[in-house]
Short mmCIF file of C-alpha atoms in Angstrom, two decimals:
data_model
loop_
_atom_site.label_atom_id
_atom_site.label_comp_id
_atom_site.label_asym_id
_atom_site.label_seq_id
_atom_site.Cartn_x
_atom_site.Cartn_y
_atom_site.Cartn_z
CA MET A 281 8.15 -35.08 -6.90
CA ASN A 282 10.39 -32.44 -5.31
CA GLN A 283 9.91 -28.97 -7.04
CA THR A 284 12.14 -25.82 -6.08
CA PHE A 285 10.49 -22.40 -6.73
CA ARG A 286 12.78 -19.67 -7.31
CA LYS A 287 11.65 -16.45 -5.62
CA ILE A 288 11.35 -13.43 -8.09
CA THR A 289 10.59 -10.47 -5.79
CA PRO A 290 13.77 -8.63 -4.32
CA ASN A 291 14.44 -9.58 -0.60
CA SER A 292 16.61 -6.67 0.13
CA GLY A 293 17.03 -2.88 -0.93
CA ALA A 294 14.91 -0.09 -0.62
CA SER A 295 11.73 -2.02 -2.23
CA TRP A 296 11.65 -4.78 0.55
CA TYR A 297 11.63 -2.10 3.35
CA VAL A 298 9.04 -0.06 1.60
CA LYS A 299 6.76 -3.08 0.79
CA TRP A 300 6.70 -4.23 4.40
CA THR A 301 6.20 -0.90 5.95
CA ALA A 302 3.29 -0.02 3.57
CA SER A 303 1.88 -3.48 4.39
CA VAL A 304 1.77 -2.77 8.03
CA PHE A 305 0.25 0.61 7.49
CA ILE A 306 -2.50 -1.02 5.20
CA ILE A 307 -3.15 -3.78 7.65
CA THR A 308 -3.30 -1.31 10.52
CA SER A 309 -5.90 0.75 8.62
CA MET A 310 -7.98 -2.22 7.96
CA SER A 311 -7.95 -3.15 11.49
CA MET A 312 -9.42 0.20 12.24
CA ARG A 313 -12.07 0.15 9.69
CA GLY A 314 -15.76 0.39 10.84
CA ILE A 315 -14.70 1.62 14.47
CA ASP A 316 -16.56 4.90 14.94
CA GLY A 317 -14.16 7.86 15.52
CA LEU A 318 -11.25 6.13 13.81
CA GLN A 319 -12.54 6.54 10.04
CA PHE A 320 -10.02 9.63 9.42
CA TYR A 321 -6.96 7.56 10.69
CA ASP A 322 -8.21 4.47 8.44
CA LEU A 323 -8.08 6.83 5.69
CA LEU A 324 -4.76 8.38 6.42
CA LEU A 325 -3.00 5.28 7.03
CA SER A 326 -4.52 3.64 3.89
CA THR A 327 -3.08 6.59 1.75
CA VAL A 328 0.23 5.98 3.22
CA GLY A 329 0.13 2.31 2.78
CA VAL A 330 -1.33 2.67 -0.90
CA SER A 331 1.38 5.24 -1.71
CA GLY A 332 4.15 3.01 -0.43
CA TRP A 333 2.98 0.35 -2.70
CA LEU A 334 2.58 2.56 -5.57
CA TRP A 335 6.34 3.30 -5.07
CA VAL A 336 7.12 -0.32 -4.89
CA GLY A 337 5.17 -1.00 -8.21
CA ILE A 338 7.47 1.83 -9.88
CA LEU A 339 10.57 0.47 -8.41
CA TRP A 340 9.61 -3.17 -9.65
CA LYS A 341 8.23 -1.63 -12.95
CA ASP A 342 5.07 -3.69 -12.06
CA ARG A 343 2.25 -2.34 -14.28
CA ALA A 344 -0.42 -4.10 -12.15
CA LEU A 345 0.79 -2.73 -8.77
CA ILE A 346 1.04 0.66 -10.42
CA LEU A 347 -2.47 0.66 -11.85
CA LEU A 348 -4.14 -0.70 -8.71
CA ASN A 349 -2.21 1.36 -6.39
CA GLY A 350 -2.33 4.58 -8.60
CA ILE A 351 -6.13 4.45 -8.83
CA GLY A 352 -6.48 3.60 -5.20
CA LEU A 353 -4.30 6.59 -4.26
CA ALA A 354 -6.41 9.01 -6.49
CA LEU A 355 -9.63 7.70 -4.86
CA LEU A 356 -8.25 7.86 -1.32
CA LEU A 357 -6.82 11.47 -1.89
CA ARG A 358 -10.31 12.47 -3.25
CA THR A 359 -11.76 11.37 -0.17
CA LEU A 360 -9.27 12.61 2.07
CA LEU A 361 -9.49 16.10 0.72
CA GLN A 362 -13.31 15.83 0.79
CA THR A 363 -13.04 15.06 4.66
CA LEU A 364 -10.77 17.74 5.41
CA TYR A 365 -12.51 20.60 3.30
CA ILE A 366 -16.13 19.93 3.78
#
């Protein structure tokens, strides 16, 4: 049985570049997680990556991506502001 699957997500345009750039930011931040002295950079890179994926969700009109990354961004921004001002 030979099945062919058609790709649904765009493979060019702004969303393609944003999704891969945001993914690199998130992977980089996860690689720093738990290392003493790098928590602020982890938080900053995670915020940028999640913001990028929120933008992709908006471009794709994907409610799951919008919900997940919108809530994630709010939580990350809260922690970032607490870190900066406390």
